[in-house]
mmCIF file of C-alpha atoms in Angstrom:
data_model
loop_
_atom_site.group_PDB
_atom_site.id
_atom_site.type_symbol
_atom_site.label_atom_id
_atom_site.label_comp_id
_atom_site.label_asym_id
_atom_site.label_seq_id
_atom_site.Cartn_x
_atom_site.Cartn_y
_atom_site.Cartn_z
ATOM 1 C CA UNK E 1 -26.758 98.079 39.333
ATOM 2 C CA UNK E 2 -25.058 95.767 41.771
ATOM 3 C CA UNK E 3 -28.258 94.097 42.783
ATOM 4 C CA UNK E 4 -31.178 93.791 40.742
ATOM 5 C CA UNK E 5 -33.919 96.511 41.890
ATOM 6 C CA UNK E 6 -37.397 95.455 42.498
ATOM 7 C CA UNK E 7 -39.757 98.034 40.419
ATOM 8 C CA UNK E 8 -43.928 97.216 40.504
ATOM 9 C CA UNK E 9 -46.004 99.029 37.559
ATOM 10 C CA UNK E 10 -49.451 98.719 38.138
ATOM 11 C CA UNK E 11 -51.911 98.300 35.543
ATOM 12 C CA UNK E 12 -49.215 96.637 33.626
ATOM 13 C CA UNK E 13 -51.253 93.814 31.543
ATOM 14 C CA UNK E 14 -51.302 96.246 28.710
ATOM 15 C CA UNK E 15 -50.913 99.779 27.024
ATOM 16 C CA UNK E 16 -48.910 102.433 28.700
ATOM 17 C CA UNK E 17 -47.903 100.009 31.742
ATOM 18 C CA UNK E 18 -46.551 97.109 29.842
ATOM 19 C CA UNK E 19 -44.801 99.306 27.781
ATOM 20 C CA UNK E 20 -43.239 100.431 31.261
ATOM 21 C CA UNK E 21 -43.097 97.342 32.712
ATOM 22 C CA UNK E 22 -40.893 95.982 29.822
ATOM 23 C CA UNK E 23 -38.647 99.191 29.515
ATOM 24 C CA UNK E 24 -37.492 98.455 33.347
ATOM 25 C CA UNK E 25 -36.969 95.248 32.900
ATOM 26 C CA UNK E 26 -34.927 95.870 29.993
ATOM 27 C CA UNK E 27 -33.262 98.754 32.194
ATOM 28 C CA UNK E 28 -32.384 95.260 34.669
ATOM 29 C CA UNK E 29 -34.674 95.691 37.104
ATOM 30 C CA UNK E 30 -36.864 92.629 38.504
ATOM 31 C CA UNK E 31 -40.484 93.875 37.420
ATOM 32 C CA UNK E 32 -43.992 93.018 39.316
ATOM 33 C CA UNK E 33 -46.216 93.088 36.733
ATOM 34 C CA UNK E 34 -49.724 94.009 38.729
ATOM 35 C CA UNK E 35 -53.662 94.219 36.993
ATOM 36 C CA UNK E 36 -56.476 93.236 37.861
ATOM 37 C CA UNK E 37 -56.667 89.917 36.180
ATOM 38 C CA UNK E 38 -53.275 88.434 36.807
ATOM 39 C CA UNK E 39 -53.682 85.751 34.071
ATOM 40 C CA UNK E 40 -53.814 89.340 31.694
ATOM 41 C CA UNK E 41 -50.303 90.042 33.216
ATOM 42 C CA UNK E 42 -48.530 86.467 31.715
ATOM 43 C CA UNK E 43 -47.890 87.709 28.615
ATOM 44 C CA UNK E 44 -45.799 90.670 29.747
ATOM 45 C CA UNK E 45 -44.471 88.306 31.751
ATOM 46 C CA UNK E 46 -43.670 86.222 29.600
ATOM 47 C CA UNK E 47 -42.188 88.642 27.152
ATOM 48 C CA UNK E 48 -39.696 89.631 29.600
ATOM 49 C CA UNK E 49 -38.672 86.781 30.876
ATOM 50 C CA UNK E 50 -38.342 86.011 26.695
ATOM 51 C CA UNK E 51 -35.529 88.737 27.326
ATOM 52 C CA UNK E 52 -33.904 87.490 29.906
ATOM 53 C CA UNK E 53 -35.684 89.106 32.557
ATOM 54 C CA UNK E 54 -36.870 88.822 35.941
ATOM 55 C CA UNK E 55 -40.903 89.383 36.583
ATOM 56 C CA UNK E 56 -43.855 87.946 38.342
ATOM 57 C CA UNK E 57 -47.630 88.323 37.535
ATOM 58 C CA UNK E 58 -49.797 89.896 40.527
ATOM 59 C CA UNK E 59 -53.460 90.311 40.227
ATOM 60 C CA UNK E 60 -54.705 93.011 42.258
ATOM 61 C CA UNK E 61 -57.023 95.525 42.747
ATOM 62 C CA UNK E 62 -55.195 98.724 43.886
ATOM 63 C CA UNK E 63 -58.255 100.631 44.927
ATOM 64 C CA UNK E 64 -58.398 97.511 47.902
ATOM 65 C CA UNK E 65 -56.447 97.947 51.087
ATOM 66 C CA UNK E 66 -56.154 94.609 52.123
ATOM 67 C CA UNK E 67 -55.352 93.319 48.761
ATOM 68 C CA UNK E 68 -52.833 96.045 48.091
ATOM 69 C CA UNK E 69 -50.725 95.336 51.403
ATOM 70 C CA UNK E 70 -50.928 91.429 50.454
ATOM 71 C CA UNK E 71 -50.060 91.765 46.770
ATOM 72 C CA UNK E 72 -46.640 93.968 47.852
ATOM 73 C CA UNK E 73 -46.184 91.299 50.465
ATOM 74 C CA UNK E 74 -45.828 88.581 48.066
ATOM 75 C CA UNK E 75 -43.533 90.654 46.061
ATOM 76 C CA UNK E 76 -41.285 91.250 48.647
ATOM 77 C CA UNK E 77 -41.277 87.298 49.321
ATOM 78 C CA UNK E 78 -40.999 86.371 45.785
ATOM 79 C CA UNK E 79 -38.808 89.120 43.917
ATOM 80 C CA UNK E 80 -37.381 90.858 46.833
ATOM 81 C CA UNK E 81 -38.277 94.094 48.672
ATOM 82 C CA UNK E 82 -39.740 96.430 46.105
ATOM 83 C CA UNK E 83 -37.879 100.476 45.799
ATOM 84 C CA UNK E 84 -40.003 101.853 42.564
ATOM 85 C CA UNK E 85 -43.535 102.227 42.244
ATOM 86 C CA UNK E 86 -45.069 103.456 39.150
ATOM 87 C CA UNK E 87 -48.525 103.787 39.856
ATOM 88 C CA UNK E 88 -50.554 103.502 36.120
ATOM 89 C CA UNK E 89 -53.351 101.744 36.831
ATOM 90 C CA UNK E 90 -55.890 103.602 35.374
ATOM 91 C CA UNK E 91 -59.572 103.666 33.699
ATOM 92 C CA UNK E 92 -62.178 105.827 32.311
ATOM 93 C CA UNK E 93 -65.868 106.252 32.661
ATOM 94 C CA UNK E 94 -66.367 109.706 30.641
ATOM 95 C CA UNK E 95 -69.167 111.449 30.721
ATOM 96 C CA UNK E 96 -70.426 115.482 30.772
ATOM 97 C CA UNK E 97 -71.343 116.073 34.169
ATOM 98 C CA UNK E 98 -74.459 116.866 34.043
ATOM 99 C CA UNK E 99 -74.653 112.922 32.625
ATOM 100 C CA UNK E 100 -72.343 111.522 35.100
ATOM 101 C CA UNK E 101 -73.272 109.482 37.877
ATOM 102 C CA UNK E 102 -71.320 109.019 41.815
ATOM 103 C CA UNK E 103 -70.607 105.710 40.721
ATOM 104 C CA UNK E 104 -68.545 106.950 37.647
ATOM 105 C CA UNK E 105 -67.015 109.491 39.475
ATOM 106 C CA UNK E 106 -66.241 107.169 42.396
ATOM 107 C CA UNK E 107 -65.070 104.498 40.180
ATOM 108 C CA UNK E 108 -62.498 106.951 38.718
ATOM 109 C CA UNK E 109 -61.191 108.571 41.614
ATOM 110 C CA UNK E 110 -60.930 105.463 43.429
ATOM 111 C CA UNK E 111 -58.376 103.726 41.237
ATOM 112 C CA UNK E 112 -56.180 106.619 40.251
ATOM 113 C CA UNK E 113 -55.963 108.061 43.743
ATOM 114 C CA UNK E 114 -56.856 105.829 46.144
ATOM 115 C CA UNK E 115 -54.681 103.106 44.000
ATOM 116 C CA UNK E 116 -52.024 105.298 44.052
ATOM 117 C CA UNK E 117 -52.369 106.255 47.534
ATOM 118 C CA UNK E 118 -52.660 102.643 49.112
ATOM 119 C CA UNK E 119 -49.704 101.100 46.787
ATOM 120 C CA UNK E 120 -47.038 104.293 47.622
ATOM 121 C CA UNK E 121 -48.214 103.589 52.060
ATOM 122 C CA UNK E 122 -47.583 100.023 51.325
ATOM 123 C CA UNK E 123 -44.277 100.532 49.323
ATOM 124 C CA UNK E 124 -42.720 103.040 50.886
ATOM 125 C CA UNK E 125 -41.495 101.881 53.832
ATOM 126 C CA UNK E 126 -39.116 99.338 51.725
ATOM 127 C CA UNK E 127 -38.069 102.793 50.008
ATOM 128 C CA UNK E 128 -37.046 104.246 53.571
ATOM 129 C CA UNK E 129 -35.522 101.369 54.950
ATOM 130 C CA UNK E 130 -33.488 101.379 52.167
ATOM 131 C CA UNK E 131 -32.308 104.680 51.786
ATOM 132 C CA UNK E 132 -33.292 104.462 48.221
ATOM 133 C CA UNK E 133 -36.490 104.377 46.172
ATOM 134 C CA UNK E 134 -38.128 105.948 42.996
ATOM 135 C CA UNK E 135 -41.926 106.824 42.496
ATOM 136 C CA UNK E 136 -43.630 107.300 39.611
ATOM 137 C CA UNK E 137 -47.331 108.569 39.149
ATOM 138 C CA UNK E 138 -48.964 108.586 35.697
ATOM 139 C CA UNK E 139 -50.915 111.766 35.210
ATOM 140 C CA UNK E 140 -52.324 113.734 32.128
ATOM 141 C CA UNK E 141 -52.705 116.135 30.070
ATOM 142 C CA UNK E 142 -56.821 115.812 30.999
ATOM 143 C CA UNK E 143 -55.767 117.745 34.458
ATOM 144 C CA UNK E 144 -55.628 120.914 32.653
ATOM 145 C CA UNK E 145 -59.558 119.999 31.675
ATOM 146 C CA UNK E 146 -60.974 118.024 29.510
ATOM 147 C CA UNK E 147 -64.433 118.307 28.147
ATOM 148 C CA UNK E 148 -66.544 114.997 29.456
ATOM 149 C CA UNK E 149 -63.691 114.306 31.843
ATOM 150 C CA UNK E 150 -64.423 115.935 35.389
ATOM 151 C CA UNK E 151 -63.779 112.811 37.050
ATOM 152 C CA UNK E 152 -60.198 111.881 35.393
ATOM 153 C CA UNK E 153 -59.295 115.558 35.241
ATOM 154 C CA UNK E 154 -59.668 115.652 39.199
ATOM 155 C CA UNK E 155 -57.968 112.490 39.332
ATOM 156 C CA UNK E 156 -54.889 113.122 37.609
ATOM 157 C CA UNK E 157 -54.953 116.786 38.899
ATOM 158 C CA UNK E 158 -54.959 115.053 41.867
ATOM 159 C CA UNK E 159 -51.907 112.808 41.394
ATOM 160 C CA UNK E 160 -50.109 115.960 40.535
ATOM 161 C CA UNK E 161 -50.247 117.440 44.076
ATOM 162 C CA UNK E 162 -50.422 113.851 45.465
ATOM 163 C CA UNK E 163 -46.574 113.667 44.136
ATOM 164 C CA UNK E 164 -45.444 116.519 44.998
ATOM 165 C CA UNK E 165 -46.418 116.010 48.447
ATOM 166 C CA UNK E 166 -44.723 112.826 48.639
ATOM 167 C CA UNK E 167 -41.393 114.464 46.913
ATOM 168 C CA UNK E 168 -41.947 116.863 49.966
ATOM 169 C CA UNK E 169 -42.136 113.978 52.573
ATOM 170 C CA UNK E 170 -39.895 111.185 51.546
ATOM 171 C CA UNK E 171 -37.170 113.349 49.913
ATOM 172 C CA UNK E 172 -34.670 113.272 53.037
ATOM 173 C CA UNK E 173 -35.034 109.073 52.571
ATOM 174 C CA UNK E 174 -33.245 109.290 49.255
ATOM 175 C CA UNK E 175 -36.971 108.711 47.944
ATOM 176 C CA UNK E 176 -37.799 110.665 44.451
ATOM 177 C CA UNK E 177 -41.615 110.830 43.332
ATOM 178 C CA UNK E 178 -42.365 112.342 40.041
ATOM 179 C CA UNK E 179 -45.201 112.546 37.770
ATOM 180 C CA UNK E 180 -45.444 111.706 34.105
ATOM 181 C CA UNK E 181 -48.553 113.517 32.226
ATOM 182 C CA UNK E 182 -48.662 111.996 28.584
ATOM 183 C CA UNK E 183 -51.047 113.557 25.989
ATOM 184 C CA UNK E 184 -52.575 111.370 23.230
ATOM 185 C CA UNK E 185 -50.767 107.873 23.057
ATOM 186 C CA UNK E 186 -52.256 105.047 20.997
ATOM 187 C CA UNK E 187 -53.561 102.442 23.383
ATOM 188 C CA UNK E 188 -57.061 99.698 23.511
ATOM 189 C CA UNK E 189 -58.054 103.264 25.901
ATOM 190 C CA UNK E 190 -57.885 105.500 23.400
ATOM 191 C CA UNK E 191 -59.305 103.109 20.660
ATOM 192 C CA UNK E 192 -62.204 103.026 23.076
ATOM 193 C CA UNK E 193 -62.605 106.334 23.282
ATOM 194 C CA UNK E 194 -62.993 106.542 19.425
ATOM 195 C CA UNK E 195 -65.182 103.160 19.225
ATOM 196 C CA UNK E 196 -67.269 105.303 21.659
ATOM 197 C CA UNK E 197 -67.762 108.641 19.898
ATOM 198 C CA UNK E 198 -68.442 106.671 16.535
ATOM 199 C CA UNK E 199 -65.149 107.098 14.721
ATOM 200 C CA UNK E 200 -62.782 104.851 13.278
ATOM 201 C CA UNK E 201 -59.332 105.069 15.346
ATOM 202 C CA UNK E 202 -57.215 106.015 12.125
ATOM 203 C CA UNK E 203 -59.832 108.941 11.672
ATOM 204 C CA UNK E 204 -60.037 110.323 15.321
ATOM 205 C CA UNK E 205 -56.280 109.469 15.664
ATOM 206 C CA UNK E 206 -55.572 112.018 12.254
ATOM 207 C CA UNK E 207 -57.896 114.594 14.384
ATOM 208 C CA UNK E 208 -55.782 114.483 17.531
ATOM 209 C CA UNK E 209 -52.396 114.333 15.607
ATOM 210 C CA UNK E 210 -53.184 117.784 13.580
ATOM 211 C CA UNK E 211 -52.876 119.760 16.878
ATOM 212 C CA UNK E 212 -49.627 117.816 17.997
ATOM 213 C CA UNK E 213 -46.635 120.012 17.148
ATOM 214 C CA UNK E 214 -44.269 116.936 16.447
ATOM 215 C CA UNK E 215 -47.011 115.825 13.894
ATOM 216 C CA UNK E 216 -47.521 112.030 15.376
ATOM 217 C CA UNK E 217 -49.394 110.106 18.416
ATOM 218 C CA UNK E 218 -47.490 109.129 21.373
ATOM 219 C CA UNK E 219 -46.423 105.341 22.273
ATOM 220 C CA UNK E 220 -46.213 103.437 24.918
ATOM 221 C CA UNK E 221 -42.459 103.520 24.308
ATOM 222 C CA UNK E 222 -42.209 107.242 24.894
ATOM 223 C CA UNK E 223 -43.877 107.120 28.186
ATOM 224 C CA UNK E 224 -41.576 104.555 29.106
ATOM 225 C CA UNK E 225 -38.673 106.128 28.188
ATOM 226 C CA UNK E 226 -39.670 109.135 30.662
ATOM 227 C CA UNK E 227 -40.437 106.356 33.011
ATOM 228 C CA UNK E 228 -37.092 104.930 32.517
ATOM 229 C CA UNK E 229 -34.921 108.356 33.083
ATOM 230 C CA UNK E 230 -37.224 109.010 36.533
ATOM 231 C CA UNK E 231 -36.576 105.395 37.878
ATOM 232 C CA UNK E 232 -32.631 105.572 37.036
ATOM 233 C CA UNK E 233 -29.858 106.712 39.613
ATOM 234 C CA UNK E 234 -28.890 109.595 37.860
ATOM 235 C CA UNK E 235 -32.162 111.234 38.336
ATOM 236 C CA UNK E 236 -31.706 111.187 42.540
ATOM 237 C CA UNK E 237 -31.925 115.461 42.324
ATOM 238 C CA UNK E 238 -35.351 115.435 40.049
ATOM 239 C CA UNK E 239 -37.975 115.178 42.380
ATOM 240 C CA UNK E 240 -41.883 116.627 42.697
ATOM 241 C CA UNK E 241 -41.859 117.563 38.620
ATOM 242 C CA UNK E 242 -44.512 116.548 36.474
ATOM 243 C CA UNK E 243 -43.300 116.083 32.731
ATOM 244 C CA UNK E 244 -45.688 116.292 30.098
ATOM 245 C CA UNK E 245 -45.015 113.789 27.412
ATOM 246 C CA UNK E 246 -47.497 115.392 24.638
ATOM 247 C CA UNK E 247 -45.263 115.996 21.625
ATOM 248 C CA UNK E 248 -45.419 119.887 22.743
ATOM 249 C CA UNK E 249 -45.748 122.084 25.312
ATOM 250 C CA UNK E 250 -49.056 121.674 27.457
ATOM 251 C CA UNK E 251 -48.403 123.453 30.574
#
């Protein structure tokens, strides 16, 4: 790159979007590092600027209009105007349906798809203007169904057709959007998942991994990795796919 690239990877403080987070700014882009507690965000910060790296810490919540199109506008300001998005932020509030309540399902589909609807309208006209921009949305392997997940499985269904759309729409601006669906990776969300069924993580982690064909758990690292290829310039023709990072095939 001639310039450094402004990328922004919400829900970045940990997990699957600091992993991301650092992976572009190793890749030399200049990285807003967004959660909802920005002091959460300073040591990713911090680790990349360690490595000789560009970032800044943004607290935000992405589900929030007006604190969506003000947390891009200081980005622009401070790092420069921003052309990839990977939208991660993410949480969880399983529960069987018959158990689940509007606020859990409101909760969910509020920050995966609202999030990632608000941050890509804010973001995107930096992408246009530009000629130039990459988006990223972080599915799962939950949107083929998921037993005490109908909220996330609509969710990151939802993302799914949400990118494709956008592929569809801001393709003739030089604007890519993929989706990344990762299967089991070891993160503090999938640690809670275990702490709340009852089972130590090294137990339900040996469950999960019997049914993985490549025989381990995921990493942050190999979501980022996917994230990496998506956000580079030699992936300008890969646009509206959703790649399942799952150590098989899932769909």
């Amino acid at each position: 790159m001639t310039h450094s690239r402004i990328a922004i990877v919400t829900g970045a403080a940990r997990g699957i979007g600091a992993g991301v987070a650092e992976r572009l700014a190793a890749d030399g882009f200049a990285v807003a590092v967004l959660d909802l507690d920005e002091t959460a965000c300073k040591d990713v910060v911090a680790r990349i600027e360690e490595a000789g790296g560009r970032a800044l810490a943004v607290g935000v919540d992405v589900a929030d209009e007006a604190a969506v199109q003000a947390a891009v506008d200081r980005i622009a300001t401070e790092l420069g105007d921003p052309t990839v998005l990977v939208n991660n932020a993410g949480i969880i509030r399983d529960n069987l349906l018959f158990k689940m309540s509007a606020d859990e399902w409101d909760a969910v589909i509020n920050v995966h798809l609202r999030g990632a609807f608000l941050m890509t309208k804010a973001v995107q006209g930096y992408m246009t203007k530009a000629g130039w921009g990459r988006i990223v949305n972080l599915s799962s392997t939950s949107a083929l169904g998921n037993r005490g997940q109908a909220n996330y499985s609509a969710a990151k269904a939802g993302v799914q057709g949400f990118t494709k759309t956008l592929a569809i729409e801001l393709g003739k601006y030089g604007v890519t959007a993929n989706a990344i669906a990762p299967g089991f990776i070891e993160t503090e969300m999938t640690m809670a998942t275990a702490e709340r069924m009852g089972v130590p993580f090294e137990d339900f982690k040996a469950f999960v991994v019997k049914e993985i064909p490549v025989g381990r758990g995921g990493l942050p690292a190999d979501i980022a990795h996917a994230a990496s290829f998506f956000a580079s310039e030699g992936a300008g023709f890969v646009s509206g796919q959703v790649l399942y990072v799952a150590g098989g095939p899932k769909a």
